[in-house]
Amino acid sequence: MPTPTQPTPARRTVVTGAAALAAAGFVAAPTPAQAHGGRHGHHHGRPTTRLTVLGTTDLHGNVLNWDYFKNADFDNTAHDDIGLAKAATLIKAARKELRHQPVLTLDAGDTIQGTPLAYYYARIDPITGGSTHPMARAMNLVGYDAAALGNHEFNYGIDTLRTFESQLDFPLLGANAVDPATKRPVFPPYVIKRFRVKGGPHVTVGVLGLTNPGIALWDKANVEGRMEFPGLVEQARKFVPELKRRGCDVVVISAHSGADTSSSYGDALPYPENAASLVAEQVPGVDAILVGHAHKEIPQRYVTNATTGQQVLLCEPLYWGMRVAVMDLDLELHRGRWKVVATHGQTLNSNTVDGDPAVLAAVRDQHRTVVDYVNSPVGTSTTALSADRAVVEDVPIIDFVQYVQADAVKAGLSAADAALPVLSIAAPFNREASFPSGQVTVRDVAGLYIYDNTLLGVRITGAQVKDYLEYSARYFQQVSGTGPFTVEQVTRAVTPTAPNGTPDYNFDSVAGLDAPLTYEIDIAQPVGSRIVGLAYDGVPVTADQEFAMAVNNYRQSGGGGFPHVSTAPVVYNQQNEIRQLIIDWVTEHGTIDPAQFASVDWRLVSGGQPVTIS
């Protein structure tokens, strides 16, 4: 979690207007006229003005400051608050403060997936059946000018996305979501806004929207044959000149792509996942980029364009509505056209304000409906189960996910594949997940399996299973000795594709259904030589031995760059959502008993000796 740029104030202080902005950390940068002692609105005798871009990103279905998994107000160690309602308070206060100048409000994508609130109106009471999405209600009240498509917009299929789009009062932009035949965008690539300026001509602003090429992998089942996703740089090179030809004085990009160039999918695609800095460096004519996707806080970063030498401003306002981006672009009139002469960026902390009353009221009933849904019981657990140590040891709660997945695949295999031993992969998506001893609710399951993945089964060989595990074991840092080590000392290794550390969701373990698949991970060894003693039912796995392996659609589509599963023959694909499979299993069986499914399939070693992790 990035450190806030401002000291964290007391939470939930009710302030409005200028006081809200000041409490959130807003600092007004001087205009060129003010900085040089000139009179307001002129610098060196030229008319000046300022365009301010307010931005959010990666809201992920968060409207209220509420943790549906904990059934309580959201809180974290930094005492951040979340939700569009709080961001809306800051956005409206900023608009009021800056009412005499041009102001744009943008979002950089990942809006309709990520919380039970979002899930409910995609799957339980779907918007395709007539409901209005709570994010549409909230965003319309904020008054966005445009939003970029995020990769998670595609998780529920094109029909759901198009329905959401139809419910918005502003465009969803995606210059690099294109028709496979014509290569033309299937969403608006940009929008042009014109602002009146006292004492000068209109300021014409082009807003280009770019989404993530990884959609082609991550949501392959939803988009294959219907949409393609070329690179951000490639499409920006097409459309920035078009915006300039159409008279835009300023070009702002809303990009669902991180600033630090990298790709979680390796070289599986020819276009990088995180390419915002590359756009700034390689595409002339871009003035500022609202960055999304990486879930980072970047108040202000400059990237020099290699052709023009222009300093392009990048700003990323963390995620879930924790921050609001403020990008100031100072303009001077040169020969009848406005020109950007200076830029400034900052982020505002939304934990200083209450939620906007209009937004809160608009989603109140839907929120209550979902709270009731997620707190409904589905069964019981014979003992408390926790994912807290799932990244350093085999824990029963992950074994449970493996068991449900493998059981579903086995039941769905054709007669030709029915004799294959069944394996399953799973990752610790949420280390805070747990099941209590006693009643288990939808909320508990949703906290364990936080993504809307669907289940597939692929045919895979023993050699490929070992390759898969070796790739997964990149998650661990190389250490010598047996410890004791802290979890942080051995996990989240930095790699070329994960410069900030390998995320927990890219550490997969593999388990067997009818017999255990056992192995050791020797973290004293270099990457590629860590899997030791791989055996099925106590017998060493041979290279040509065949298995059916349960995987989620993210992995099978190439997500994370794991080997073999994206090209392996598919032997099961009933489009079942894994979280719902878990809920259905508990509902049907009534009781979760680890004695039925838990076993120690893997362990960490160093030089063959067990590693102690404190």
Coordinates of C-alpha atoms in Angstrom, one line a residue:
M1 CA 0.0 0.0 0.0
P2 CA 1.6 3.3 -1.0
T3 CA 2.1 5.8 1.8
P4 CA -0.4 8.7 1.6
T5 CA 1.2 11.9 0.3
Q6 CA -0.6 13.8 3.1
P7 CA -0.8 12.9 6.8
T8 CA -3.8 10.8 7.4
P9 CA -6.5 13.0 9.1
A10 CA -9.1 11.9 11.5
R11 CA -11.7 9.8 9.6
R12 CA -15.2 10.7 8.7
T13 CA -15.0 14.3 9.6
V14 CA -17.9 16.2 8.1
V15 CA -16.5 19.0 6.0
T16 CA -17.7 20.5 2.8
G17 CA -16.5 22.9 0.0
A18 CA -13.1 24.5 0.4
A19 CA -12.7 23.0 3.9
A20 CA -13.2 19.5 2.4
L21 CA -10.5 20.1 -0.2
A22 CA -8.1 21.5 2.4
A23 CA -8.6 18.6 4.7
A24 CA -8.1 16.2 1.8
G25 CA -4.7 17.7 1.1
F26 CA -5.6 20.1 -1.8
V27 CA -2.9 22.6 -2.5
A28 CA -3.6 25.1 -5.3
A29 CA -0.6 25.5 -7.5
P30 CA 0.1 29.1 -8.7
T31 CA -1.0 29.9 -12.2
P32 CA 1.7 31.2 -14.5
A33 CA 0.3 34.8 -14.0
Q34 CA 0.5 34.4 -10.3
A35 CA 3.9 32.8 -10.3
H36 CA 5.4 35.6 -12.3
G37 CA 3.6 38.4 -10.5
G38 CA 1.3 39.1 -13.5
R39 CA -2.3 40.2 -13.3
H40 CA -4.9 37.4 -13.0
G41 CA -5.6 35.8 -16.4
H42 CA -2.5 37.1 -18.2
H43 CA 1.2 36.2 -18.4
H44 CA 3.6 38.2 -20.5
G45 CA 0.6 39.9 -21.9
R46 CA -1.0 36.7 -23.1
P47 CA -4.4 35.5 -21.8
T48 CA -4.1 32.4 -19.5
T49 CA -6.4 29.9 -18.1
R50 CA -6.3 26.6 -16.3
L51 CA -7.9 23.2 -17.1
T52 CA -8.3 20.9 -14.1
V53 CA -8.9 17.2 -14.6
L54 CA -10.4 15.3 -11.7
G55 CA -10.0 11.6 -11.8
T56 CA -10.9 8.3 -10.2
T57 CA -9.9 4.8 -11.1
D58 CA -10.4 1.1 -10.2
L59 CA -13.6 1.7 -8.2
H60 CA -14.4 -2.0 -8.5
G61 CA -18.0 -1.7 -7.5
N62 CA -17.3 0.3 -4.3
V63 CA -19.9 3.0 -3.7
L64 CA -20.0 3.1 0.1
N65 CA -17.3 2.9 2.6
W66 CA -18.3 -0.7 3.4
D67 CA -16.5 -4.0 3.6
Y68 CA -19.1 -6.6 2.6
F69 CA -16.7 -9.4 3.6
K70 CA -16.5 -8.1 7.2
N71 CA -20.0 -6.7 7.4
A72 CA -18.6 -3.4 8.7
D73 CA -17.1 0.0 7.7
F74 CA -14.0 -0.4 5.6
D75 CA -10.7 0.1 7.4
N76 CA -7.1 -0.7 6.8
T77 CA -3.8 0.1 8.5
A78 CA -3.5 3.4 6.8
H79 CA -7.1 4.3 7.8
D80 CA -8.1 4.8 4.2
D81 CA -11.8 5.1 3.3
I82 CA -13.3 3.8 0.1
G83 CA -16.2 4.3 -2.2
L84 CA -17.4 6.6 -4.9
A85 CA -19.7 8.4 -2.5
K86 CA -16.7 9.9 -0.7
A87 CA -14.9 10.6 -3.9
A88 CA -18.0 12.4 -5.1
T89 CA -17.9 14.8 -2.1
L90 CA -14.4 15.8 -3.1
I91 CA -15.2 16.1 -6.8
K92 CA -18.2 18.3 -6.2
A93 CA -16.3 20.5 -3.7
A94 CA -13.5 20.9 -6.3
R95 CA -15.9 21.8 -9.0
K96 CA -17.4 24.4 -6.7
E97 CA -14.0 25.8 -5.8
L98 CA -12.9 25.9 -9.5
R99 CA -16.3 27.0 -10.9
H100 CA -14.8 29.9 -12.9
Q101 CA -12.5 27.6 -14.9
P102 CA -12.7 24.5 -17.1
V103 CA -13.0 21.3 -15.2
L104 CA -13.1 17.7 -16.5
T105 CA -14.1 14.6 -14.5
L106 CA -12.8 11.3 -15.7
D107 CA -12.5 7.6 -14.6
A108 CA -9.8 5.2 -15.8
G109 CA -11.8 1.9 -15.6
D110 CA -12.6 -1.3 -13.7
T111 CA -16.0 -0.2 -12.4
I112 CA -18.5 -3.1 -12.5
Q113 CA -16.6 -5.9 -10.8
G114 CA -15.0 -6.4 -7.4
T115 CA -17.7 -6.3 -4.6
P116 CA -20.7 -8.4 -3.8
L117 CA -22.7 -5.2 -4.7
A118 CA -21.3 -5.4 -8.2
Y119 CA -21.7 -9.2 -8.4
Y120 CA -25.3 -9.1 -7.3
Y121 CA -26.4 -6.9 -10.1
A122 CA -24.4 -8.9 -12.7
R123 CA -25.5 -12.3 -11.6
I124 CA -28.2 -12.5 -9.0
D125 CA -30.5 -9.6 -10.1
P126 CA -28.7 -8.9 -13.4
I127 CA -29.0 -5.5 -15.1
T128 CA -29.7 -7.4 -18.3
G129 CA -33.0 -8.3 -16.8
G130 CA -34.0 -4.8 -16.1
S131 CA -32.2 -3.7 -12.9
T132 CA -30.1 -0.5 -12.9
H133 CA -26.5 -1.0 -11.9
P134 CA -25.6 0.8 -8.7
M135 CA -22.4 2.1 -10.2
A136 CA -24.4 3.6 -13.1
R137 CA -26.7 5.4 -10.6
A138 CA -23.7 6.7 -8.6
M139 CA -21.5 7.7 -11.5
N140 CA -24.3 9.6 -13.2
L141 CA -24.9 11.6 -10.0
V142 CA -21.2 12.5 -9.9
G143 CA -21.4 13.8 -13.4
Y144 CA -18.4 12.2 -15.2
D145 CA -17.5 13.5 -18.6
A146 CA -16.1 10.1 -19.7
A147 CA -14.6 6.8 -18.4
A148 CA -12.1 4.4 -19.9
L149 CA -13.0 0.7 -20.2
G150 CA -11.2 -1.4 -17.6
N151 CA -10.4 -5.1 -18.2
H152 CA -12.9 -6.1 -15.5
E153 CA -15.7 -4.5 -17.4
F154 CA -15.6 -7.6 -19.6
N155 CA -15.9 -10.2 -16.8
Y156 CA -19.6 -10.6 -17.1
G157 CA -19.8 -10.7 -20.9
I158 CA -20.5 -8.2 -23.6
D159 CA -24.3 -8.1 -23.0
T160 CA -23.8 -7.0 -19.4
L161 CA -21.2 -4.4 -20.4
R162 CA -23.4 -3.0 -23.2
T163 CA -26.3 -2.8 -20.8
F164 CA -24.2 -0.9 -18.3
E165 CA -23.0 1.4 -21.0
S166 CA -26.6 2.2 -22.0
Q167 CA -27.3 3.2 -18.4
L168 CA -24.6 5.8 -18.3
D169 CA -25.0 9.5 -19.0
F170 CA -21.4 9.7 -20.3
P171 CA -19.4 7.6 -22.8
L172 CA -17.3 4.6 -22.1
L173 CA -14.1 5.0 -24.2
G174 CA -11.9 2.3 -25.7
A175 CA -9.8 3.2 -28.6
N176 CA -8.1 -0.1 -28.5
A177 CA -11.1 -2.3 -28.2
V178 CA -11.6 -3.0 -31.9
D179 CA -13.7 -5.1 -34.4
P180 CA -11.6 -8.0 -35.6
A181 CA -12.6 -7.4 -39.2
T182 CA -12.5 -3.7 -39.6
K183 CA -9.9 -2.9 -36.8
R184 CA -12.1 0.1 -35.9
P185 CA -13.1 0.7 -32.3
V186 CA -16.3 -0.8 -31.1
F187 CA -16.6 1.8 -28.3
P188 CA -16.1 5.5 -28.8
P189 CA -12.4 6.1 -29.0
Y190 CA -12.5 9.6 -27.6
V191 CA -14.7 12.5 -26.7
I192 CA -14.1 16.2 -27.4
K193 CA -15.1 18.8 -24.9
R194 CA -15.2 22.6 -25.4
F195 CA -15.0 25.1 -22.6
R196 CA -15.8 28.8 -22.7
V197 CA -13.0 31.1 -21.4
K198 CA -13.6 34.7 -20.5
G199 CA -11.4 37.0 -22.7
G200 CA -10.3 34.2 -25.1
P201 CA -11.5 31.5 -27.5
H202 CA -12.9 28.2 -26.3
V203 CA -10.5 25.6 -24.9
T204 CA -11.0 22.4 -26.9
V205 CA -10.0 19.2 -25.0
G206 CA -9.7 15.7 -26.5
V207 CA -10.1 12.8 -24.1
L208 CA -8.8 9.5 -25.4
G209 CA -9.7 6.3 -23.7
L210 CA -7.4 3.3 -23.7
T211 CA -8.0 -0.1 -22.1
N212 CA -5.8 -3.1 -21.4
P213 CA -4.6 -5.6 -24.0
G214 CA -4.7 -8.4 -21.4
I215 CA -8.5 -8.6 -21.9
A216 CA -7.8 -10.8 -24.9
L217 CA -6.3 -13.4 -22.5
W218 CA -8.2 -12.8 -19.3
D219 CA -11.7 -12.7 -20.8
K220 CA -11.0 -14.8 -23.9
A221 CA -14.3 -16.7 -23.5
N222 CA -16.2 -13.5 -23.7
V223 CA -14.3 -11.6 -26.4
E224 CA -12.7 -14.1 -28.7
G225 CA -13.9 -13.5 -32.3
R226 CA -15.9 -10.4 -31.2
M227 CA -13.2 -7.9 -30.1
E228 CA -9.4 -7.5 -30.4
F229 CA -7.2 -5.4 -28.1
P230 CA -4.2 -3.8 -29.8
G231 CA -1.5 -1.9 -27.8
L232 CA -2.0 1.4 -26.2
V233 CA 0.9 3.0 -28.0
E234 CA -0.2 1.8 -31.3
Q235 CA -3.8 3.1 -31.0
A236 CA -2.7 6.4 -29.4
R237 CA -0.5 7.0 -32.4
K238 CA -3.6 6.8 -34.6
F239 CA -6.0 8.9 -32.5
V240 CA -3.9 11.6 -30.9
P241 CA -3.1 13.1 -34.4
E242 CA -6.8 12.8 -35.2
L243 CA -7.7 14.8 -32.1
K244 CA -5.1 17.4 -33.1
R245 CA -6.6 17.6 -36.6
R246 CA -10.0 18.2 -35.0
G247 CA -8.7 21.2 -33.3
C248 CA -7.9 20.0 -29.8
D249 CA -5.7 22.4 -27.8
V250 CA -5.2 19.8 -25.1
V251 CA -5.1 16.0 -25.2
V252 CA -5.8 14.0 -22.0
I253 CA -5.7 10.2 -22.0
S254 CA -7.6 8.0 -19.5
A255 CA -5.7 4.8 -19.6
H256 CA -6.5 1.5 -17.8
S257 CA -2.8 0.6 -17.8
G258 CA -0.1 1.1 -15.2
A259 CA 2.7 3.5 -15.3
D260 CA 5.5 1.0 -14.6
T261 CA 6.1 -0.9 -17.8
S262 CA 5.5 -4.6 -17.2
S263 CA 3.2 -7.5 -18.2
S264 CA 1.9 -10.2 -15.9
Y265 CA 1.4 -12.4 -18.9
G266 CA 5.0 -12.3 -20.1
D267 CA 5.3 -12.5 -23.9
A268 CA 1.9 -14.1 -24.4
L269 CA 0.8 -10.9 -26.1
P270 CA 2.9 -8.6 -28.3
Y271 CA 1.6 -5.6 -26.3
P272 CA 2.6 -4.7 -22.7
E273 CA 0.0 -4.7 -19.9
N274 CA 1.3 -1.6 -18.2
A275 CA 2.1 1.0 -20.9
A276 CA 1.0 4.4 -19.7
S277 CA 4.6 5.7 -19.5
L278 CA 5.3 4.2 -23.0
V279 CA 2.4 6.2 -24.4
A280 CA 3.8 9.4 -22.8
E281 CA 7.3 8.7 -24.1
Q282 CA 6.5 7.6 -27.6
V283 CA 3.3 9.4 -28.7
P284 CA 3.8 13.2 -29.4
G285 CA 0.9 15.5 -28.4
V286 CA -0.2 14.0 -25.2
D287 CA -0.4 16.4 -22.3
A288 CA -1.6 14.3 -19.3
I289 CA -2.6 10.7 -18.5
L290 CA -5.0 9.6 -15.9
V291 CA -3.5 6.2 -15.0
G292 CA -5.4 3.1 -13.8
H293 CA -5.1 -0.7 -13.4
A294 CA -2.0 -0.9 -11.2
H295 CA -3.7 0.1 -7.9
K296 CA -0.9 2.6 -7.0
E297 CA -0.8 6.1 -5.8
I298 CA 1.1 8.5 -8.2
P299 CA 0.3 12.1 -7.3
Q300 CA 2.6 13.5 -9.9
R301 CA 5.1 11.9 -12.3
Y302 CA 6.6 13.3 -15.5
V303 CA 7.6 11.4 -18.5
T304 CA 9.6 13.1 -21.3
N305 CA 8.3 12.6 -24.8
A306 CA 11.2 11.3 -26.9
T307 CA 10.2 13.3 -30.0
T308 CA 9.1 16.7 -28.6
G309 CA 10.8 16.8 -25.2
Q310 CA 7.4 17.7 -23.6
Q311 CA 7.0 16.7 -20.0
V312 CA 3.8 14.6 -19.9
L313 CA 2.0 14.5 -16.5
L314 CA 0.9 11.1 -15.1
C315 CA -1.4 10.8 -12.1
E316 CA -2.9 7.6 -10.5
P317 CA -5.3 8.0 -7.6
L318 CA -4.9 4.6 -5.9
Y319 CA -8.1 2.5 -6.1
W320 CA -11.6 1.9 -4.7
G321 CA -12.2 5.7 -4.4
M322 CA -9.5 6.1 -1.8
R323 CA -8.1 9.1 -3.6
V324 CA -9.2 11.6 -6.2
A325 CA -6.6 12.8 -8.8
V326 CA -6.3 16.5 -9.5
M327 CA -4.3 17.4 -12.6
D328 CA -3.9 21.1 -13.3
L329 CA -2.9 22.1 -16.9
D330 CA -2.0 25.8 -17.3
L331 CA -2.7 27.3 -20.7
E332 CA -1.6 30.4 -22.5
L333 CA -3.0 31.8 -25.7
H334 CA -0.4 31.7 -28.6
R335 CA -1.5 33.0 -32.0
G336 CA -5.1 32.3 -31.3
R337 CA -4.6 28.8 -29.9
W338 CA -4.3 27.6 -26.3
K339 CA -1.1 25.9 -25.4
V340 CA -0.1 23.9 -22.3
V341 CA 2.7 25.7 -20.5
A342 CA 2.8 24.0 -17.1
T343 CA 1.2 21.0 -15.4
H344 CA 0.8 19.9 -11.8
G345 CA -0.6 16.8 -10.1
Q346 CA -1.8 15.8 -6.7
T347 CA -4.1 13.3 -5.0
L348 CA -6.8 14.0 -2.5
N349 CA -7.5 11.6 0.4
S350 CA -11.2 10.7 0.6
N351 CA -11.0 9.7 4.3
T352 CA -11.5 13.3 5.3
V353 CA -15.2 13.6 4.2
D354 CA -18.6 12.0 4.5
G355 CA -20.2 10.4 1.4
D356 CA -22.2 12.6 -0.9
P357 CA -25.8 12.5 0.3
A358 CA -27.3 12.1 -3.2
V359 CA -25.0 9.2 -4.1
L360 CA -25.7 7.5 -0.7
A361 CA -29.4 7.8 -1.2
A362 CA -29.3 6.5 -4.7
V363 CA -27.8 3.1 -3.8
R364 CA -29.2 2.7 -0.2
D365 CA -31.8 0.2 -1.1
Q366 CA -29.5 -1.9 -3.3
H367 CA -26.8 -1.8 -0.7
R368 CA -29.3 -3.2 1.9
T369 CA -30.5 -5.9 -0.4
V370 CA -26.9 -7.1 -0.9
V371 CA -26.0 -6.9 2.8
D372 CA -28.9 -9.2 3.4
Y373 CA -27.8 -11.5 0.6
V374 CA -24.2 -11.8 1.7
N375 CA -25.1 -12.5 5.3
S376 CA -27.5 -15.3 4.5
P377 CA -26.2 -18.7 5.8
V378 CA -25.4 -21.5 3.4
G379 CA -24.1 -24.2 5.9
T380 CA -21.7 -24.8 8.8
S381 CA -18.0 -25.6 9.3
T382 CA -16.9 -28.1 11.9
T383 CA -13.9 -25.9 12.7
A384 CA -12.5 -22.5 12.0
L385 CA -10.5 -22.2 8.8
S386 CA -8.1 -19.4 7.8
A387 CA -6.2 -18.4 4.7
D388 CA -3.7 -16.3 6.8
R389 CA -0.7 -18.6 6.2
A390 CA -1.8 -20.0 2.8
V391 CA 1.3 -18.5 1.1
V392 CA 3.8 -20.5 3.2
E393 CA 1.9 -23.7 4.1
D394 CA -0.8 -26.0 2.8
V395 CA -4.0 -24.9 4.6
P396 CA -7.4 -26.6 4.7
I397 CA -9.4 -23.6 3.4
I398 CA -7.4 -23.7 0.1
D399 CA -7.7 -27.5 0.1
F400 CA -11.5 -26.9 0.2
V401 CA -11.4 -24.8 -2.9
Q402 CA -9.3 -27.4 -4.7
Y403 CA -11.7 -30.2 -3.6
V404 CA -14.8 -28.4 -4.9
Q405 CA -13.2 -27.5 -8.2
A406 CA -11.8 -31.0 -8.8
D407 CA -15.0 -32.7 -7.8
A408 CA -17.0 -30.6 -10.3
V409 CA -14.5 -31.3 -13.1
K410 CA -14.5 -35.1 -12.3
A411 CA -18.3 -35.1 -12.5
G412 CA -18.3 -33.4 -15.8
L413 CA -15.7 -35.4 -17.7
S414 CA -16.7 -37.3 -20.8
A415 CA -16.5 -41.1 -20.9
A416 CA -13.2 -40.8 -22.9
D417 CA -11.6 -38.8 -20.1
A418 CA -13.3 -40.3 -17.0
A419 CA -10.3 -42.4 -16.1
L420 CA -8.0 -39.5 -15.8
P421 CA -6.9 -38.7 -12.2
V422 CA -8.1 -35.2 -11.4
L423 CA -6.0 -32.3 -10.0
S424 CA -6.8 -28.7 -9.2
I425 CA -5.0 -25.4 -8.9
A426 CA -5.8 -22.7 -6.4
A427 CA -4.2 -19.5 -5.2
P428 CA -4.6 -17.5 -1.9
F429 CA -6.6 -14.6 -3.3
N430 CA -7.4 -13.1 0.1
R431 CA -5.2 -13.9 3.1
E432 CA -7.7 -12.3 5.4
A433 CA -10.4 -14.9 4.4
S434 CA -11.7 -17.3 7.0
F435 CA -14.6 -19.6 7.8
P436 CA -15.8 -19.5 11.4
S437 CA -16.5 -22.6 13.4
G438 CA -20.3 -22.9 13.0
Q439 CA -22.5 -21.0 10.5
V440 CA -20.9 -20.1 7.1
T441 CA -22.5 -17.3 5.0
V442 CA -22.3 -16.2 1.4
R443 CA -20.1 -13.4 2.7
D444 CA -17.6 -15.9 4.1
V445 CA -17.4 -17.7 0.7
A446 CA -17.2 -14.4 -1.2
G447 CA -14.3 -13.3 1.1
L448 CA -12.4 -16.5 0.2
Y449 CA -13.1 -16.5 -3.5
I450 CA -13.1 -12.8 -4.4
Y451 CA -13.0 -13.1 -8.2
D452 CA -15.8 -14.0 -10.7
N453 CA -13.8 -16.7 -12.4
T454 CA -15.3 -19.7 -14.1
L455 CA -14.1 -23.3 -14.0
L456 CA -12.4 -25.3 -16.8
G457 CA -10.6 -28.6 -16.9
V458 CA -7.6 -29.3 -19.1
R459 CA -5.7 -32.5 -20.0
I460 CA -2.1 -32.1 -18.9
T461 CA 1.0 -34.3 -18.6
G462 CA 3.2 -35.0 -15.5
A463 CA 6.0 -33.0 -17.1
Q464 CA 3.7 -30.1 -17.7
V465 CA 2.4 -30.2 -14.1
K466 CA 6.0 -29.9 -12.9
D467 CA 6.7 -27.0 -15.3
Y468 CA 3.5 -25.3 -13.9
L469 CA 4.7 -25.8 -10.3
E470 CA 8.2 -24.5 -11.1
Y471 CA 6.7 -21.4 -12.6
S472 CA 4.4 -20.9 -9.6
A473 CA 7.4 -21.3 -7.3
R474 CA 8.9 -18.1 -8.7
Y475 CA 6.7 -16.5 -6.0
F476 CA 9.3 -17.3 -3.4
Q477 CA 12.5 -15.4 -2.7
Q478 CA 15.7 -17.5 -2.8
V479 CA 17.0 -17.9 0.8
S480 CA 19.6 -20.0 2.4
G481 CA 19.1 -21.9 5.7
T482 CA 16.0 -23.0 7.4
G483 CA 15.1 -19.8 9.2
P484 CA 13.1 -18.8 11.1
F485 CA 12.0 -16.4 8.4
T486 CA 9.1 -14.0 8.3
V487 CA 6.5 -14.4 5.6
E488 CA 7.8 -11.2 4.0
Q489 CA 11.3 -12.6 3.8
V490 CA 10.4 -15.5 1.6
T491 CA 7.4 -14.5 -0.5
R492 CA 6.4 -12.0 -3.2
A493 CA 9.7 -12.2 -5.1
V494 CA 10.6 -9.5 -7.5
T495 CA 10.7 -10.7 -11.2
P496 CA 11.0 -8.9 -14.5
T497 CA 7.2 -9.2 -14.9
A498 CA 6.5 -8.3 -11.3
P499 CA 8.9 -5.5 -10.5
N500 CA 6.9 -4.7 -7.3
G501 CA 6.8 -8.3 -6.1
T502 CA 4.9 -11.3 -7.3
P503 CA 1.3 -11.0 -6.1
D504 CA -0.3 -13.7 -3.9
Y505 CA -2.8 -14.5 -6.6
N506 CA 0.0 -15.7 -8.8
F507 CA 1.1 -18.4 -6.4
D508 CA -0.8 -21.5 -7.3
S509 CA -0.6 -24.8 -5.4
V510 CA -1.8 -28.0 -7.0
A511 CA -3.7 -30.8 -5.3
G512 CA -5.2 -34.2 -6.2
L513 CA -8.8 -35.2 -5.7
D514 CA -8.9 -39.0 -5.2
A515 CA -5.3 -39.3 -4.1
P516 CA -2.8 -36.6 -2.9
L517 CA -0.4 -34.9 -5.3
T518 CA 2.7 -34.2 -3.0
Y519 CA 5.8 -32.2 -3.6
E520 CA 8.3 -29.9 -1.8
I521 CA 9.4 -26.4 -2.8
D522 CA 13.1 -25.9 -2.1
I523 CA 13.5 -22.1 -1.8
A524 CA 17.3 -22.4 -1.4
Q525 CA 17.4 -23.4 -5.1
P526 CA 17.2 -21.0 -8.1
V527 CA 14.0 -20.5 -10.0
G528 CA 13.3 -23.5 -12.3
S529 CA 14.9 -26.1 -10.0
R530 CA 12.7 -25.9 -6.9
I531 CA 10.1 -28.7 -7.2
V532 CA 11.3 -31.9 -5.4
G533 CA 9.7 -35.2 -5.0
L534 CA 6.6 -34.7 -7.1
A535 CA 4.4 -37.8 -6.6
Y536 CA 0.8 -38.8 -7.1
D537 CA -0.7 -41.3 -4.5
G538 CA 2.9 -41.8 -3.2
V539 CA 4.3 -42.8 -6.6
P540 CA 6.7 -40.4 -8.5
V541 CA 4.9 -38.6 -11.3
T542 CA 6.2 -39.6 -14.8
A543 CA 6.7 -37.1 -17.6
D544 CA 4.0 -38.7 -19.8
Q545 CA 1.5 -39.4 -17.1
E546 CA -1.8 -37.7 -17.9
F547 CA -4.2 -35.8 -15.6
A548 CA -7.3 -33.7 -15.9
M549 CA -6.6 -30.4 -14.0
A550 CA -9.2 -27.9 -12.8
V551 CA -8.2 -24.4 -13.6
N552 CA -10.0 -21.0 -13.6
N553 CA -10.7 -19.1 -16.8
Y554 CA -8.1 -16.5 -15.9
R555 CA -5.3 -19.1 -15.9
Q556 CA -6.6 -21.0 -18.9
S557 CA -6.8 -17.7 -20.9
G558 CA -3.1 -17.0 -20.1
G559 CA -3.5 -14.9 -17.0
G560 CA -0.2 -14.8 -15.1
G561 CA 1.7 -16.4 -18.0
F562 CA 1.6 -19.9 -16.5
P563 CA 2.8 -22.5 -18.9
H564 CA 0.8 -25.1 -20.8
V565 CA -2.8 -24.6 -19.5
S566 CA -3.7 -22.1 -22.2
T567 CA -2.9 -24.6 -25.0
A568 CA -3.8 -27.8 -23.3
P569 CA -6.9 -29.7 -24.5
V570 CA -10.0 -28.5 -22.7
V571 CA -11.9 -31.5 -21.2
Y572 CA -14.4 -29.5 -19.1
N573 CA -16.1 -26.2 -19.6
Q574 CA -19.6 -25.7 -18.4
Q575 CA -19.1 -21.9 -17.7
N576 CA -19.8 -22.5 -14.0
E577 CA -18.7 -19.7 -11.7
I578 CA -16.3 -21.1 -9.1
R579 CA -17.6 -19.0 -6.2
Q580 CA -21.2 -20.1 -6.9
L581 CA -20.0 -23.7 -7.2
I582 CA -18.6 -23.4 -3.6
I583 CA -21.8 -21.8 -2.4
D584 CA -23.8 -24.6 -4.0
W585 CA -21.6 -27.3 -2.6
V586 CA -22.0 -26.0 1.0
T587 CA -25.7 -25.6 0.5
E588 CA -26.1 -29.1 -0.8
H589 CA -23.8 -30.8 1.8
G590 CA -24.6 -28.6 4.7
T591 CA -21.3 -29.2 6.5
I592 CA -17.7 -28.3 5.7
D593 CA -15.5 -31.0 7.4
P594 CA -11.7 -30.7 6.7
A595 CA -11.3 -34.4 7.4
Q596 CA -13.1 -35.0 4.1
F597 CA -10.6 -33.0 1.9
A598 CA -7.6 -31.6 3.8
S599 CA -4.1 -33.1 3.4
V600 CA -0.6 -31.7 3.5
D601 CA 0.3 -31.8 -0.2
W602 CA 3.2 -29.4 -0.3
R603 CA 5.7 -27.8 2.1
L604 CA 8.6 -25.4 1.9
V605 CA 12.1 -26.7 2.4
S606 CA 15.7 -25.4 2.2
G607 CA 18.3 -28.0 1.1
G608 CA 15.7 -30.7 1.9
Q609 CA 15.0 -29.5 5.4
P610 CA 11.7 -27.9 6.5
V611 CA 11.7 -24.1 6.6
T612 CA 10.4 -22.3 9.7
I613 CA 8.2 -19.3 9.0
S614 CA 7.2 -17.2 11.9

